[in-house]
CSV table of C-alpha atoms in Angstrom, one decimal:
chain,number,residue,atom,x,y,z
A,21,MET,CA,27.7,-8.3,30.8
A,22,GLU,CA,30.8,-10.0,32.4
A,23,PRO,CA,34.5,-9.5,31.0
A,24,GLU,CA,34.9,-13.3,30.3
A,25,LEU,CA,31.7,-13.3,28.1
A,26,GLN,CA,32.1,-10.7,26.7
A,27,LEU,CA,35.6,-12.1,25.2
A,28,GLN,CA,34.1,-15.0,24.1
A,29,LEU,CA,31.7,-12.3,21.9
A,30,ILE,CA,34.1,-10.7,20.6
A,31,ARG,CA,35.8,-13.6,19.3
A,32,ALA,CA,33.0,-14.4,18.1
A,33,VAL,CA,32.9,-11.3,15.3
A,34,ALA,CA,35.8,-11.8,14.2
A,35,ARG,CA,34.9,-15.3,13.1
A,36,GLY,CA,31.8,-13.5,11.7
A,37,GLU,CA,29.3,-15.0,13.9
A,38,ARG,CA,26.4,-12.0,13.8
A,39,ASN,CA,24.7,-13.7,17.2
A,40,ALA,CA,27.6,-13.0,18.6
A,41,PHE,CA,27.4,-9.1,17.5
A,42,GLU,CA,23.8,-8.8,18.3
A,43,GLN,CA,24.5,-10.1,21.6
A,44,LEU,CA,27.2,-7.7,21.8
A,45,TYR,CA,25.4,-4.6,20.6
A,46,GLN,CA,22.2,-5.7,23.4
A,47,ALA,CA,24.7,-6.1,26.1
A,48,ALA,CA,27.2,-3.3,26.1
A,49,GLY,CA,24.7,-0.6,23.6
A,50,PRO,CA,22.8,0.8,26.3
A,51,LYS,CA,26.2,2.1,27.7
A,52,LEU,CA,28.0,3.2,24.8
A,53,TYR,CA,24.6,5.5,24.2
A,54,GLY,CA,24.8,7.0,27.0
A,55,VAL,CA,28.6,7.5,25.9
A,56,ALA,CA,27.4,9.2,23.0
A,57,ILE,CA,24.8,11.1,24.4
A,58,GLN,CA,27.4,12.5,27.4
A,59,LEU,CA,29.5,13.3,24.6
A,60,MET,CA,27.0,14.7,21.9
A,61,ARG,CA,24.5,16.5,23.7
A,62,SER,CA,21.6,15.0,20.9
A,63,PRO,CA,20.4,12.2,20.9
A,64,GLU,CA,20.5,12.3,17.2
A,65,ARG,CA,24.1,12.8,16.8
A,66,ALA,CA,24.9,9.9,19.2
A,67,GLU,CA,22.4,7.3,17.1
A,68,GLU,CA,24.9,8.3,14.1
A,69,ALA,CA,28.6,8.2,16.5
A,70,LEU,CA,26.9,4.8,17.8
A,71,GLN,CA,25.8,3.2,14.5
A,72,GLU,CA,29.3,4.0,12.7
A,73,ALA,CA,31.4,2.6,16.4
A,74,PHE,CA,29.4,-0.8,15.7
A,75,VAL,CA,30.4,-0.7,12.0
A,76,LYS,CA,33.8,0.2,12.9
A,77,ILE,CA,33.6,-3.1,15.6
A,78,TRP,CA,32.3,-5.4,13.3
A,79,HIS,CA,35.1,-4.9,11.1
A,80,ASN,CA,38.0,-4.7,13.5
A,81,ALA,CA,36.7,-7.3,16.0
A,82,ALA,CA,39.5,-9.3,14.9
A,83,GLU,CA,42.0,-6.6,15.6
A,84,TYR,CA,40.5,-6.6,19.8
A,85,HIS,CA,43.3,-8.3,21.5
A,86,GLN,CA,44.4,-8.3,26.0
A,87,GLY,CA,47.0,-5.4,25.3
A,88,ARG,CA,43.8,-3.3,24.7
A,89,GLY,CA,42.3,-3.8,27.7
A,90,SER,CA,38.7,-5.3,28.2
A,91,VAL,CA,36.3,-5.7,25.5
A,92,MET,CA,34.1,-2.8,27.1
A,93,THR,CA,37.1,-0.2,27.0
A,94,TRP,CA,37.9,-0.5,23.4
A,95,MET,CA,34.3,-0.4,22.6
A,96,SER,CA,34.1,2.3,24.9
A,97,SER,CA,36.9,4.4,22.8
A,98,ILE,CA,36.3,3.7,20.1
A,99,VAL,CA,33.0,5.7,20.5
A,100,ARG,CA,34.5,8.4,21.9
A,101,TYR,CA,36.7,8.6,18.7
A,102,ARG,CA,34.0,9.0,16.4
A,103,CYS,CA,31.9,11.4,19.0
A,104,ILE,CA,35.3,13.3,18.9
A,105,ASP,CA,35.5,13.4,14.8
A,106,LEU,CA,31.5,14.9,14.8
A,107,LEU,CA,32.1,17.1,17.5
A,108,ARG,CA,35.2,18.5,15.7
A,109,SER,CA,33.9,18.5,12.3
A,110,LYS,CA,32.7,21.8,10.6
A,111,SER,CA,29.1,21.5,10.5
A,112,THR,CA,28.8,19.9,14.4
A,113,LYS,CA,30.6,22.1,15.4
A,114,GLU,CA,28.5,25.3,14.1
A,115,ASP,CA,25.5,23.9,15.6
A,116,ARG,CA,27.4,22.9,19.1
A,117,GLN,CA,28.3,26.6,19.8
A,118,ASP,CA,25.2,27.2,20.6
A,119,SER,CA,24.8,24.3,22.8
A,120,LEU,CA,27.6,24.3,25.2
A,121,ASP,CA,26.1,25.8,28.0
A,122,GLU,CA,23.0,24.3,27.5
A,123,GLU,CA,21.5,21.5,29.9
A,124,GLY,CA,21.2,19.0,26.7
A,125,ALA,CA,23.5,15.8,28.6
A,126,PRO,CA,21.4,13.4,31.5
A,127,GLU,CA,23.5,14.5,34.7
A,128,LEU,CA,26.3,12.2,35.2
A,129,ILE,CA,25.5,9.4,38.6
A,130,ALA,CA,27.2,10.6,41.5
A,131,PRO,CA,29.7,8.1,42.5
A,132,GLU,CA,27.7,5.7,45.2
A,133,GLN,CA,30.5,3.3,46.7
A,134,PRO,CA,31.3,1.2,42.8
A,135,GLU,CA,32.1,-2.4,43.4
A,136,ASP,CA,34.3,-2.4,40.5
A,137,PRO,CA,38.0,-2.1,41.9
A,138,GLU,CA,39.1,-0.3,39.4
A,139,ASN,CA,36.1,1.9,39.5
A,140,GLN,CA,37.1,2.5,43.8
A,141,ALA,CA,40.4,3.5,42.5
A,142,LEU,CA,39.0,6.6,40.0
A,143,GLU,CA,36.7,7.2,42.4
A,144,ARG,CA,39.4,7.3,45.1
A,145,CYS,CA,42.4,9.5,43.1
A,146,MET,CA,39.7,11.5,42.2
A,147,GLN,CA,39.2,13.0,45.5
A,148,THR,CA,42.7,14.0,45.3
A,149,LEU,CA,42.8,16.0,42.5
A,150,ASP,CA,42.3,19.9,43.0
A,151,THR,CA,38.7,21.2,42.7
A,152,ASP,CA,40.1,23.3,38.5
A,153,ASP,CA,41.7,20.2,37.6
A,154,LEU,CA,38.8,17.8,38.4
A,155,GLN,CA,36.2,20.5,36.5
A,156,TYR,CA,38.8,21.1,33.6
A,157,ILE,CA,38.6,17.0,33.3
A,158,HIS,CA,35.2,16.7,33.1
A,159,LEU,CA,34.9,19.8,31.1
A,160,ALA,CA,37.3,17.9,28.5
A,161,TYR,CA,36.1,14.2,28.8
A,162,TYR,CA,32.3,13.6,29.5
A,163,ARG,CA,31.8,16.8,27.7
A,164,GLY,CA,34.0,16.1,24.8
A,165,MET,CA,35.4,20.5,24.5
A,166,THR,CA,38.4,21.2,23.2
A,167,HIS,CA,40.9,23.5,25.3
A,168,ALA,CA,40.3,26.6,23.5
A,169,GLU,CA,36.4,26.2,24.4
A,170,ILE,CA,37.2,25.3,27.5
A,171,GLN,CA,39.1,28.6,27.8
A,172,VAL,CA,35.5,30.0,26.5
A,173,HIS,CA,33.1,27.8,29.1
A,174,THR,CA,35.0,28.7,32.4
A,175,GLY,CA,37.1,32.4,31.5
A,176,THR,CA,40.5,30.8,32.3
A,177,PRO,CA,43.4,31.6,30.3
A,178,LEU,CA,44.5,28.7,27.9
A,179,GLY,CA,47.9,28.0,28.8
A,180,SER,CA,46.3,27.6,32.7
A,181,VAL,CA,43.6,25.0,30.9
A,182,LYS,CA,46.5,23.5,29.0
A,183,SER,CA,49.0,23.0,32.3
A,184,TRP,CA,45.7,22.1,34.5
A,185,ILE,CA,44.3,19.3,32.5
A,186,ARG,CA,47.8,17.9,32.1
A,187,ARG,CA,49.0,18.4,35.9
A,188,GLY,CA,45.7,16.8,37.0
A,189,LEU,CA,45.9,14.1,34.6
A,190,GLN,CA,49.0,12.9,35.5
A,191,ARG,CA,48.6,12.9,38.8
A,192,LEU,CA,45.5,11.4,38.4
A,193,LYS,CA,47.8,8.6,36.4
A,194,ARG,CA,50.1,8.6,39.4
A,195,CYS,CA,47.9,7.4,41.6
A,196,LEU,CA,46.1,5.0,40.3
A,197,GLU,CA,49.2,3.7,39.3
A,198,GLU,CA,50.6,3.5,42.9
B,24,MET,CA,60.5,17.9,17.6
B,25,ASN,CA,61.3,14.4,19.5
B,26,TYR,CA,57.7,12.5,19.8
B,27,LEU,CA,58.9,9.5,21.5
B,28,ASN,CA,60.5,10.9,24.2
B,29,ASP,CA,58.8,9.2,27.2
B,30,GLU,CA,57.5,12.6,29.2
B,31,ARG,CA,56.3,14.1,25.8
B,32,LEU,CA,54.5,10.8,24.6
B,33,ASP,CA,52.7,10.5,27.7
B,34,ALA,CA,51.5,13.9,27.8
B,35,LEU,CA,50.6,13.5,23.9
B,36,ALA,CA,48.8,10.4,24.6
B,37,ALA,CA,46.8,11.4,27.8
B,38,ASP,CA,45.9,14.9,25.2
B,39,TYR,CA,44.4,12.0,22.7
B,40,VAL,CA,42.5,9.9,24.3
B,41,MET,CA,41.0,12.6,26.2
B,42,GLY,CA,40.0,14.1,22.6
B,43,THR,CA,41.8,17.6,24.1
B,44,MET,CA,44.2,17.5,21.3
B,45,GLU,CA,42.8,18.4,17.7
B,46,GLY,CA,43.4,19.5,14.3
B,47,ARG,CA,46.8,18.9,12.5
B,48,ALA,CA,48.3,18.0,15.7
B,49,ARG,CA,45.8,14.7,16.4
B,50,ARG,CA,46.1,13.4,12.5
B,51,ARG,CA,49.6,14.0,13.0
B,52,PHE,CA,49.5,12.2,16.4
B,53,VAL,CA,47.2,8.7,14.4
B,54,ARG,CA,50.5,8.7,12.1
B,55,LEU,CA,53.0,8.4,14.5
B,56,MET,CA,50.7,5.2,16.0
B,57,GLN,CA,50.4,3.5,13.1
B,58,THR,CA,53.9,3.6,12.9
B,59,TYR,CA,54.8,3.0,16.2
B,60,GLN,CA,53.9,0.2,18.5
B,61,LYS,CA,55.4,2.1,21.1
B,62,VAL,CA,53.1,5.4,21.0
B,63,ARG,CA,49.3,3.0,20.3
B,64,GLU,CA,50.6,1.2,23.8
B,65,ARG,CA,50.8,4.4,25.1
B,66,VAL,CA,48.0,5.5,24.3
B,67,TRP,CA,45.9,1.7,25.8
B,68,HIS,CA,47.7,2.7,28.8
B,69,TRP,CA,45.5,5.9,28.9
B,70,GLU,CA,41.9,4.5,27.2
B,71,GLN,CA,42.3,1.5,30.9
B,72,LEU,CA,43.4,4.8,33.0
B,73,LEU,CA,40.1,6.5,32.1
B,74,ALA,CA,37.6,4.0,31.3
B,75,PRO,CA,36.5,3.6,34.7
B,76,MET,CA,35.2,7.3,33.9
B,77,ASN,CA,32.6,6.3,31.7
B,78,ALA,CA,30.8,4.7,35.2
B,79,ARG,CA,29.3,7.5,35.9
B,80,ILE,CA,27.1,7.5,32.8
B,81,GLU,CA,23.8,6.8,33.2
B,82,ASP,CA,22.8,3.4,31.0
B,83,GLN,CA,20.9,4.7,28.0
B,84,MET,CA,18.3,2.8,25.7
B,85,PRO,CA,19.0,3.4,22.0
B,86,PRO,CA,16.4,3.4,19.7
B,87,GLU,CA,15.0,0.4,17.9
B,88,ARG,CA,15.9,1.9,14.7
B,89,VAL,CA,20.2,2.0,15.3
B,90,TRP,CA,20.4,-1.7,15.3
B,91,GLN,CA,18.1,-1.6,12.1
B,92,GLU,CA,20.6,0.9,10.7
B,93,ILE,CA,23.9,-1.2,11.9
B,94,SER,CA,22.1,-4.7,10.7
B,95,ARG,CA,21.7,-2.7,7.0
B,96,ARG,CA,25.4,-1.2,6.8
B,97,VAL,CA,27.0,-4.5,7.5
B,98,GLY,CA,24.9,-6.1,5.4
B,99,PHE,CA,22.6,-8.4,6.9
B,100,ILE,CA,19.7,-6.9,5.5
B,101,ASP,CA,18.6,-6.6,1.9
B,102,THR,CA,21.9,-6.0,0.6
B,103,THR,CA,20.6,-4.9,-2.7
B,104,GLN,CA,18.6,-2.5,-0.8
B,105,VAL,CA,21.9,-1.1,0.7
B,106,ALA,CA,23.6,-0.5,-2.6
B,107,ALA,CA,20.9,1.1,-4.1
B,108,ASN,CA,20.2,3.6,-1.3
B,109,ASP,CA,23.7,3.9,0.1
B,110,ALA,CA,25.9,7.0,-0.8
B,111,ALA,CA,27.7,7.8,-3.7
B,112,PRO,CA,30.6,6.5,-3.1
B,113,LEU,CA,29.9,2.8,-3.0
B,114,LYS,CA,27.7,2.7,-6.2
B,115,GLY,CA,30.7,4.2,-7.8
B,116,LEU,CA,32.7,1.9,-6.2
B,117,MET,CA,30.8,-1.0,-7.6
B,118,ALA,CA,30.8,0.7,-11.0
B,119,TRP,CA,34.4,1.0,-11.3
B,120,ALA,CA,35.0,-2.6,-10.1
B,121,GLY,CA,31.8,-4.0,-12.8
B,122,GLY,CA,34.3,-1.9,-15.2
B,123,PHE,CA,37.3,-3.3,-14.2
B,124,ALA,CA,36.2,-7.0,-16.2
B,125,THR,CA,37.0,-5.0,-19.2
B,126,ALA,CA,40.7,-3.0,-17.7
B,127,ALA,CA,42.0,-6.8,-16.9
B,128,VAL,CA,41.8,-8.2,-20.5
B,129,LEU,CA,44.1,-5.1,-21.1
B,130,LEU,CA,46.6,-5.9,-18.2
B,131,LEU,CA,47.3,-9.4,-19.3
B,132,GLY,CA,50.3,-8.7,-20.5
B,133,VAL,CA,51.7,-7.8,-17.5
B,134,PHE,CA,49.9,-9.5,-15.1
B,135,LEU,CA,48.5,-13.4,-15.4
B,136,LEU,CA,44.8,-12.6,-14.3
B,137,ARG,CA,42.2,-15.4,-13.9
B,138,PRO,CA,39.0,-14.3,-14.4
B,139,ASP,CA,37.4,-16.8,-11.7
B,140,PRO,CA,36.0,-14.7,-8.2
B,141,VAL,CA,39.6,-15.8,-6.2
B,142,MET,CA,39.0,-17.0,-2.2
B,143,VAL,CA,40.9,-15.1,-0.6
B,144,PRO,CA,43.0,-16.7,1.6
B,145,ALA,CA,43.3,-19.6,0.2
B,146,ALA,CA,45.7,-21.7,2.3
B,147,MET,CA,49.3,-22.7,0.7
B,148,THR,CA,48.2,-19.9,-2.6
B,149,GLU,CA,49.6,-17.2,-2.6
B,150,GLN,CA,47.3,-13.3,-4.4
B,151,MET,CA,49.1,-10.6,-5.3
B,152,ALA,CA,47.9,-7.2,-6.7
B,153,VAL,CA,49.3,-4.0,-7.8
B,154,PHE,CA,47.9,-0.6,-7.9
B,155,THR,CA,49.2,2.2,-10.4
B,156,GLN,CA,48.6,5.9,-11.5
B,157,GLY,CA,49.6,5.4,-15.3
B,158,GLU,CA,51.8,3.2,-15.8
B,159,GLN,CA,53.2,4.4,-12.2
B,160,PRO,CA,52.8,2.0,-9.6
B,161,LEU,CA,51.9,2.7,-6.2
B,162,TRP,CA,51.7,-0.7,-4.3
B,163,LEU,CA,52.3,-4.1,-4.1
B,164,MET,CA,49.9,-5.9,-1.8
B,165,GLU,CA,50.3,-9.9,-1.5
B,166,VAL,CA,48.4,-12.2,0.3
B,167,SER,CA,49.9,-15.0,1.7
B,168,GLY,CA,48.0,-17.5,3.8
B,169,ASN,CA,46.2,-15.4,6.3
B,170,GLU,CA,48.8,-12.7,6.0
B,171,LEU,CA,48.4,-9.7,4.6
B,172,THR,CA,51.3,-7.1,3.1
B,173,VAL,CA,51.2,-3.8,1.5
B,174,GLN,CA,54.7,-2.1,0.3
B,175,ALA,CA,54.4,1.3,-1.0
B,176,THR,CA,56.4,2.9,-3.3
B,177,ALA,CA,58.3,6.2,-3.3
B,178,ALA,CA,55.7,7.5,-5.7
B,179,VAL,CA,53.0,7.5,-3.2
B,180,GLN,CA,51.9,11.1,-2.0
B,181,ALA,CA,52.5,11.5,2.3
B,182,SER,CA,49.8,13.8,3.9
B,183,ASP,CA,48.8,14.5,7.3
B,184,GLU,CA,45.4,15.3,5.5
B,185,HIS,CA,44.5,12.0,4.5
B,186,ASP,CA,44.9,8.3,5.2
B,187,TYR,CA,44.0,5.5,2.1
B,188,GLU,CA,42.3,3.0,3.0
B,189,LEU,CA,42.2,-0.9,1.7
B,190,TRP,CA,38.8,-2.6,0.0
B,191,ILE,CA,37.7,-6.0,-0.8
B,192,VAL,CA,34.9,-5.4,-3.8
B,193,PRO,CA,32.7,-9.0,-3.3
B,194,GLU,CA,31.9,-11.1,-5.9
B,195,ASP,CA,28.2,-11.4,-5.0
B,196,GLY,CA,27.4,-7.9,-4.2
B,197,SER,CA,27.9,-6.8,-1.1
B,198,ALA,CA,29.3,-4.3,0.3
B,199,PRO,CA,33.4,-3.7,0.3
B,200,VAL,CA,35.1,-4.7,3.4
B,201,SER,CA,38.0,-2.9,4.8
B,202,LEU,CA,41.3,-4.5,5.3
B,203,GLY,CA,42.8,-1.4,6.8
B,204,LEU,CA,44.5,1.6,5.9
B,205,MET,CA,47.3,1.1,3.8
B,206,PRO,CA,50.8,2.6,4.5
B,207,GLU,CA,52.1,5.7,2.8
B,208,ASN,CA,56.1,4.6,3.3
B,209,GLY,CA,57.6,1.4,3.6
B,210,ARG,CA,55.9,-1.9,4.3
B,211,ILE,CA,53.2,-3.8,6.4
B,212,THR,CA,52.4,-6.7,7.6
B,213,ARG,CA,49.1,-7.8,9.5
B,214,ALA,CA,46.6,-10.6,9.8
B,215,LEU,CA,43.9,-11.1,7.4
B,216,ALA,CA,40.5,-9.9,10.0
B,217,VAL,CA,39.1,-13.7,10.1
B,218,ASN,CA,35.9,-12.4,8.7
B,219,THR,CA,37.0,-10.9,5.6
B,220,HIS,CA,38.0,-15.2,4.6
B,221,ASP,CA,35.9,-17.3,2.0
B,222,ILE,CA,35.0,-14.0,0.4
B,223,ALA,CA,34.7,-14.2,-2.9
B,224,ILE,CA,36.7,-11.1,-4.4
B,225,LYS,CA,35.8,-8.8,-8.0
B,226,ALA,CA,38.3,-6.8,-7.1
B,227,VAL,CA,40.1,-4.5,-4.7
B,228,ALA,CA,40.3,-1.1,-4.3
B,229,VAL,CA,41.9,1.7,-2.7
B,230,SER,CA,40.1,5.0,-1.4
B,231,LEU,CA,41.1,8.1,0.4
B,232,GLU,CA,39.7,8.7,3.7
B,233,ALA,CA,40.2,11.5,6.5
B,234,PRO,CA,43.0,10.7,9.3
B,235,GLY,CA,42.4,7.1,10.9
B,236,GLY,CA,39.7,5.3,8.0
B,237,SER,CA,36.5,5.7,6.9
B,238,VAL,CA,34.1,5.3,10.3
B,239,THR,CA,31.3,4.6,8.4
B,240,GLY,CA,31.8,1.2,7.3
B,241,ALA,CA,31.6,2.5,3.1
B,242,PRO,CA,34.7,3.6,1.3
B,243,GLY,CA,35.4,7.1,0.8
B,244,GLU,CA,36.7,8.3,-2.5
B,245,VAL,CA,37.8,5.9,-4.4
B,246,LEU,CA,41.4,6.3,-6.3
B,247,TYR,CA,41.9,3.1,-7.8
B,248,VAL,CA,40.5,-0.3,-7.9
B,249,THR,CA,42.8,-3.7,-9.4
B,250,GLY,CA,42.2,-7.4,-9.8
B,251,LEU,CA,43.9,-10.3,-7.4
B,252,THR,CA,46.6,-12.3,-8.9
B,253,ILE,CA,47.3,-15.9,-8.1
B,254,LEU,CA,50.7,-16.4,-8.1
């Protein structure tokens, strides 16, 4: 969906227009459900996160402004934070211990010449990172792992996990801001 | 520790957006975000830097029941059913608000209460409410035009573990609508969301929530309920 149309829709949602909310859901739901499944590794839990995120989007639409980035960025962040909260909750954490090594989520799409300039820049900058930095960033961002979970998953000391993620992100940021 | 040192703030914001920040550190950071624009802006910047990573994630079609459930939760369909089926805190709040009509009479000596439903925000009308614990005032809430101001008193117990959230309880019995988080000290002023306009209000309430506020769209444990007074 075009960013301009998303902007019109979110403004209409802020005015309480139900049709606009449904259109926004229809347009963004598949991408956001994908984000939720990737993190939650369980369709049921991803559904829960998506539902709660959209309830929040309905109530908080008036808080969106362009300083938050595109409407899609704002909504993706709401979905991600809800997933992360659910992942960190005690009951999910207990269930999740066994599933961290399982292939519970779809594979990521191989980066093939993205059309969007922002995506092109990210792919270019990702390629400048060390393999380790990239692996840890992936485990945190796409799989929602904490530093401690990455430590267990990779066998790398906690301090190294933290500093490599931090170093990788700062490199990424410098590259993207160039 | 100086959280607002630029370099440190940038690293913390990145940790928060990545999701690697946990527990008390995450709760403290959420509180900093609520307090400082500079912290929010750093987080927004990182959200925008990393959002293109989502392009690698393949779309997945959510089952039809997801939209049905969202519609139910935001009150598009069968709100009586929502009130009947939803979690106990919601029913509890409706019951509390129902009981408020009696309590209001007792408070007449303190506030001039208007018995009819109050439309908020009505242009040129000012309204206020005071949340109290016993005789101790906790928050003073005022609505002026489209602007909401809430002042916390020193009696409010600040905590890293919880947030307090403000709700309006509609007169028509539909689900409570959030007006956002309450300050734990000082004063906040913000615009009222447009979708809260023209709701006839039975009462306003404060609930206890996990840091960041309710994500379900329904209040958690309801702590205080009071009415809006036209000034």
